[in-house]
mmCIF file of C-alpha atoms in Angstrom:
data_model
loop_
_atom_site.group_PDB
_atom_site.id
_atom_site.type_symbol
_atom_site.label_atom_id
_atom_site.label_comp_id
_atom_site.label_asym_id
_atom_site.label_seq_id
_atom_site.Cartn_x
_atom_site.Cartn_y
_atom_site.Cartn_z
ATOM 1 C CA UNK L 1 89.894 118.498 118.240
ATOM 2 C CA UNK L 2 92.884 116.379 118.884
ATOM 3 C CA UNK L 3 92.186 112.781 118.187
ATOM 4 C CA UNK L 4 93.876 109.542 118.982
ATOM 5 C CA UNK L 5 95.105 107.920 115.828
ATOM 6 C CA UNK L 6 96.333 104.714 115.186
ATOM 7 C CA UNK L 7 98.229 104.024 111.956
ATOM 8 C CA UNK L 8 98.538 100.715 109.887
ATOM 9 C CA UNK L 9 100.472 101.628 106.830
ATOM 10 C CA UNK L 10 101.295 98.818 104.241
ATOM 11 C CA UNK L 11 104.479 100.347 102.954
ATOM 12 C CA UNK L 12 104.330 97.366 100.256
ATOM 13 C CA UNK L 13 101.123 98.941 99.083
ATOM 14 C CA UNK L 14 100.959 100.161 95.232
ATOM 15 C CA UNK L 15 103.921 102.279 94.539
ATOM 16 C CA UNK L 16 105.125 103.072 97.673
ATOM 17 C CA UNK L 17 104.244 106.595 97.414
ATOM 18 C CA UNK L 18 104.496 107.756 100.710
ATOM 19 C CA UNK L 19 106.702 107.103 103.753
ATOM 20 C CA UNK L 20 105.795 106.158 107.095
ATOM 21 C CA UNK L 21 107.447 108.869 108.375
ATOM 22 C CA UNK L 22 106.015 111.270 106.174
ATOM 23 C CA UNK L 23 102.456 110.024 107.057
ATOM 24 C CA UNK L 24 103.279 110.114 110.989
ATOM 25 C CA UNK L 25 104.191 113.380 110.657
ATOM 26 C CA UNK L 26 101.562 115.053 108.964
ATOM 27 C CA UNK L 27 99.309 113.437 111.656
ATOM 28 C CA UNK L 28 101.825 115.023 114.961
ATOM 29 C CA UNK L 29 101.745 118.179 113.328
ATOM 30 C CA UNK L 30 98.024 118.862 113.115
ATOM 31 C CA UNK L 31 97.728 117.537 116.471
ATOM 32 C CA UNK L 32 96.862 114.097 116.633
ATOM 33 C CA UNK L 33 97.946 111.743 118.786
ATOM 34 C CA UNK L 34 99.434 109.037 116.753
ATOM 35 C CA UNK L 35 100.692 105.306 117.591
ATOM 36 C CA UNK L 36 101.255 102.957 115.191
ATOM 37 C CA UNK L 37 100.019 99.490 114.893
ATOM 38 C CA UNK L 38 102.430 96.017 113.829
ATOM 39 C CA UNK L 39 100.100 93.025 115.047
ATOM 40 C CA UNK L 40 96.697 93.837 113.184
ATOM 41 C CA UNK L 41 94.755 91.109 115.900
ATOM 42 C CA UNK L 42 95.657 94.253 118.601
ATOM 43 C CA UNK L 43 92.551 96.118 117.043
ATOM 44 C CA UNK L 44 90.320 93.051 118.489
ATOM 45 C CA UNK L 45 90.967 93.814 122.032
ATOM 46 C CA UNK L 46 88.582 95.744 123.864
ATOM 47 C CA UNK L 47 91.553 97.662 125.663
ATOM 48 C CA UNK L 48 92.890 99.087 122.507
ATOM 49 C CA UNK L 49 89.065 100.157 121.464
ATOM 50 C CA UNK L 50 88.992 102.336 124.326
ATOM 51 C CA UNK L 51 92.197 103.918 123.451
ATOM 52 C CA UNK L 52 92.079 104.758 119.921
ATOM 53 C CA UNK L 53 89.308 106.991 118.525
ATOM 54 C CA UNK L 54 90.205 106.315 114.409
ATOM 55 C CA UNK L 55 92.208 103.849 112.496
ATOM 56 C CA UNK L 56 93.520 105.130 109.297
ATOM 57 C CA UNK L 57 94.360 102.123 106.730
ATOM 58 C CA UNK L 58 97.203 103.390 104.515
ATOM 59 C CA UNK L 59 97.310 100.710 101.710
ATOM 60 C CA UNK L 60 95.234 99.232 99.094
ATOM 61 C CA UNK L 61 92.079 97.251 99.023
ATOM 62 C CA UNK L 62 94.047 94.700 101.268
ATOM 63 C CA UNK L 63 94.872 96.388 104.041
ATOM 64 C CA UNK L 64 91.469 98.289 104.470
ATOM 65 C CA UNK L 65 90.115 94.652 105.044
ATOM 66 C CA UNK L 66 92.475 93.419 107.180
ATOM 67 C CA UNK L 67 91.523 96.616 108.982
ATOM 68 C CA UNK L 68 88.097 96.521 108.985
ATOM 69 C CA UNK L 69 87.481 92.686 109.350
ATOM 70 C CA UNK L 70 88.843 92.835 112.482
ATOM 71 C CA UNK L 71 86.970 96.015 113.969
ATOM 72 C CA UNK L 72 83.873 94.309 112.782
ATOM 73 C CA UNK L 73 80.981 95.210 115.258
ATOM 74 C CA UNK L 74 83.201 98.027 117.156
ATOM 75 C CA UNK L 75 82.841 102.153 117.500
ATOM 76 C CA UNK L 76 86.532 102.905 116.428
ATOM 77 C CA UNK L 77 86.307 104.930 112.794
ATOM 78 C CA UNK L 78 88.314 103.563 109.906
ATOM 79 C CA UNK L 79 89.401 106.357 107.383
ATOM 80 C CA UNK L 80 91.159 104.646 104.230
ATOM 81 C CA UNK L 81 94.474 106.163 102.871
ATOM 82 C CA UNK L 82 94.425 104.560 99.146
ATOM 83 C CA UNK L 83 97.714 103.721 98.715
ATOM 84 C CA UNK L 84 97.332 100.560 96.659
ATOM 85 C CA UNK L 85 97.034 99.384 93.217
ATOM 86 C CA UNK L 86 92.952 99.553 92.402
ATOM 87 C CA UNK L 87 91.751 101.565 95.640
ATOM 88 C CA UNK L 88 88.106 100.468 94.316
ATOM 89 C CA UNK L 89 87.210 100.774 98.282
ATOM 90 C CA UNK L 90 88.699 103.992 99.255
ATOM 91 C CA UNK L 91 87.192 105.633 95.295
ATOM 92 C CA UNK L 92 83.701 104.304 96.169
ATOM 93 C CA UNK L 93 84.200 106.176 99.570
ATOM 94 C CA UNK L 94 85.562 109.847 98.181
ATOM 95 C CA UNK L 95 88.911 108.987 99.771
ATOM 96 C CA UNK L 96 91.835 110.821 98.098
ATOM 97 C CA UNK L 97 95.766 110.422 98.533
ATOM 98 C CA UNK L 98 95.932 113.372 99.901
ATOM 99 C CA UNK L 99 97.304 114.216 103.215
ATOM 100 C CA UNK L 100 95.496 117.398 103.326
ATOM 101 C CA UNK L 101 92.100 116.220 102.719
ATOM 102 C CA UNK L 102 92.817 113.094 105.337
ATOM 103 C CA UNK L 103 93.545 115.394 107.872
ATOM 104 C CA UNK L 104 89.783 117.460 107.140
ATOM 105 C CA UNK L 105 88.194 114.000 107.414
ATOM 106 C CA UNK L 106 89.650 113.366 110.527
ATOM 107 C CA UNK L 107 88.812 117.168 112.074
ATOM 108 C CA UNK L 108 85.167 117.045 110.130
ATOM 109 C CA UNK L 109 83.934 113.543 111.587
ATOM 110 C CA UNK L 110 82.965 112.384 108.794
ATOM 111 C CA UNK L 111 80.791 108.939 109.355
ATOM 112 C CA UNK L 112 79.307 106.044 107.085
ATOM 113 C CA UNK L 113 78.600 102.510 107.952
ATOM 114 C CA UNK L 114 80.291 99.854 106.052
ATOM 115 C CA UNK L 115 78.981 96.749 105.536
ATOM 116 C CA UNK L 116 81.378 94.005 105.814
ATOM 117 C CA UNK L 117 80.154 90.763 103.819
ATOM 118 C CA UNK L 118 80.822 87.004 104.622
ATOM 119 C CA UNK L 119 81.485 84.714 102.229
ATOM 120 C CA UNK L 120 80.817 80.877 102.877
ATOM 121 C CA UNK L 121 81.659 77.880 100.766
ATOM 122 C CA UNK L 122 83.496 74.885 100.628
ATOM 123 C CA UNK L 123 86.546 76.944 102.044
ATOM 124 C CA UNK L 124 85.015 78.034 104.737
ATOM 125 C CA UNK L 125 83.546 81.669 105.097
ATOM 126 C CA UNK L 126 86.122 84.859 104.577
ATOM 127 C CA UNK L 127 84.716 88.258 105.375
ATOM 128 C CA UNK L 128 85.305 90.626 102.573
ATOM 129 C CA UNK L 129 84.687 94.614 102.038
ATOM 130 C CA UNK L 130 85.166 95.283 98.849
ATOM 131 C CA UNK L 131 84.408 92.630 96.616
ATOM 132 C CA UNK L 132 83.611 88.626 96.424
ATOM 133 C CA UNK L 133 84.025 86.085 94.026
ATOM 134 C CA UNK L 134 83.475 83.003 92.148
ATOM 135 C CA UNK L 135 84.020 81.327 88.737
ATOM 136 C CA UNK L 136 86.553 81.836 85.883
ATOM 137 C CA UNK L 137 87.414 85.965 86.273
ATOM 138 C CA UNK L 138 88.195 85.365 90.513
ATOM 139 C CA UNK L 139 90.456 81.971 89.551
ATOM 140 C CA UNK L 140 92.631 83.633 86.967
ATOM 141 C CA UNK L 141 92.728 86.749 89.148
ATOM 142 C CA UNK L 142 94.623 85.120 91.851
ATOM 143 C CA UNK L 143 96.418 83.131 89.830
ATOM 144 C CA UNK L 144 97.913 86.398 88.349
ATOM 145 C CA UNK L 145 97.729 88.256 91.408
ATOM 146 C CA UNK L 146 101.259 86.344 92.679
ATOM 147 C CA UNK L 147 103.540 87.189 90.378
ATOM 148 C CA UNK L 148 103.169 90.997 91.405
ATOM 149 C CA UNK L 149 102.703 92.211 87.495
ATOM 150 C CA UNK L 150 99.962 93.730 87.854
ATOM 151 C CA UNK L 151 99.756 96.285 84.269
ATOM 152 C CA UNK L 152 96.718 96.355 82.188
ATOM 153 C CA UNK L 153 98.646 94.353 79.655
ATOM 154 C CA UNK L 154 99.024 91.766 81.750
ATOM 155 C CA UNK L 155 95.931 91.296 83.044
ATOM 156 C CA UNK L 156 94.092 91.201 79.358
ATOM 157 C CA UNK L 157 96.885 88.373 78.656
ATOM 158 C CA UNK L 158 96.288 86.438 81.690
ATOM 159 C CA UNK L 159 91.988 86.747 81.349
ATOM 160 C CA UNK L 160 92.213 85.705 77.292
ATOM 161 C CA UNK L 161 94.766 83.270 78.107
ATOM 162 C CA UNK L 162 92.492 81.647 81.063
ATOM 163 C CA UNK L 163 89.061 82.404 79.520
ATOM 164 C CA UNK L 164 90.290 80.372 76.618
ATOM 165 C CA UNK L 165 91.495 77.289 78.435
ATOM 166 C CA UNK L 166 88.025 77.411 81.131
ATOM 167 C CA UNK L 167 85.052 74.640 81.601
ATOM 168 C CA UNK L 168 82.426 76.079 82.637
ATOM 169 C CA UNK L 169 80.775 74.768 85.770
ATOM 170 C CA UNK L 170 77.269 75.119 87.711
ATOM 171 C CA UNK L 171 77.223 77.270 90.851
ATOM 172 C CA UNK L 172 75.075 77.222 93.624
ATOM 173 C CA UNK L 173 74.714 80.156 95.311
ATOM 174 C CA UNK L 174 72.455 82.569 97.223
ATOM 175 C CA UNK L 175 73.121 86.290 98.027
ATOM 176 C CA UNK L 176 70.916 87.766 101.169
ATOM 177 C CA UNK L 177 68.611 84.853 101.288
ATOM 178 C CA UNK L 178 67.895 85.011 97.326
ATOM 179 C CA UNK L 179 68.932 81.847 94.794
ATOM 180 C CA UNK L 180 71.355 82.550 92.286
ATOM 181 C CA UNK L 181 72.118 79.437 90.984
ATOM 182 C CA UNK L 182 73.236 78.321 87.827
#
């Protein structure tokens, strides 16, 4: 049946391949009831849980996190609209682009957990979804990350260039309990 629907679309996701409107639409016409979300903290209150049976996450890896960090520990459903750059997330999950097959997920009820991990160190402890980490590969990652390029091409350049230039370093570290270090 009809469900209530809250949108966060990042329209500066990958290629910008679909609009807002278009999205909102597709939603209204199979029946939904849609609202659409600026302030991501809203999905923290306990009011807004009551009121919203799925959140769909229209962007990339990014915005699924943003998403699901802060519904950590609540009932309300994320379904993932990979509209980003890598969509490793929304692949692992059997999420497509396509309106079509959103709209089944939302009528079929489709439901997995998702473990969301914490990270702690030095920094202080980030939760992440998709991925964590440390070392060389991470560093030159977001140092490349900012300039926006992000092409195959470019990212070979960027890992040979940094690869060539890095010390390597010990690492302590333990994952569920278990040393890793070295």
């Amino acid at each position: 049946g009809p469900m209530r629907v809250t949108v966060v679309h990042n329209e500066n996701a990958g290629c910008g391949l679909m609009s807002r409107e278009e999205l909102l639409g597709e939603l209204e016409y199979a029946g939904h009831e849609v609202t659409e979300i600026g302030a991501l903290d809203r999905l923290k209150d306990e009011a807004f849980r009551e009121d919203c049976d799925v959140v769909i996450a229209a962007g990339g890896d990014g915005t699924v996190l943003s998403v699901c960090s802060r519904l950590v520990n609540s009932d309300v459903k994320v379904v993932v609209l990979p509209l980003g750059t890598a969509n490793n997330l929304a692949r692992a999950l059997g999420m497509t682009r396509s309106i079509p097959h959103l709209i089944k997920l939302l009528d079929s009820g489709l439901d997995r957990r998702l473990d969301v991990g914490v990270a702690v160190g030095a920094w202080g402890s980030r939760l992440f979804v998709e991925s964590a980490g440390i070392g060389w590969f991470c560093e030159a990652i977001s140092e490349a990350i900012e300039d926006g390029d992000k092409t195959p091409e470019r990212a070979q350049r960027v890992l040979s260039d940094f690869l060539a230039r890095y010390q390597t370093r010990h690492w302590d570290l333990s994952i569920d309990g278990v040393n890793m270090s070295g």
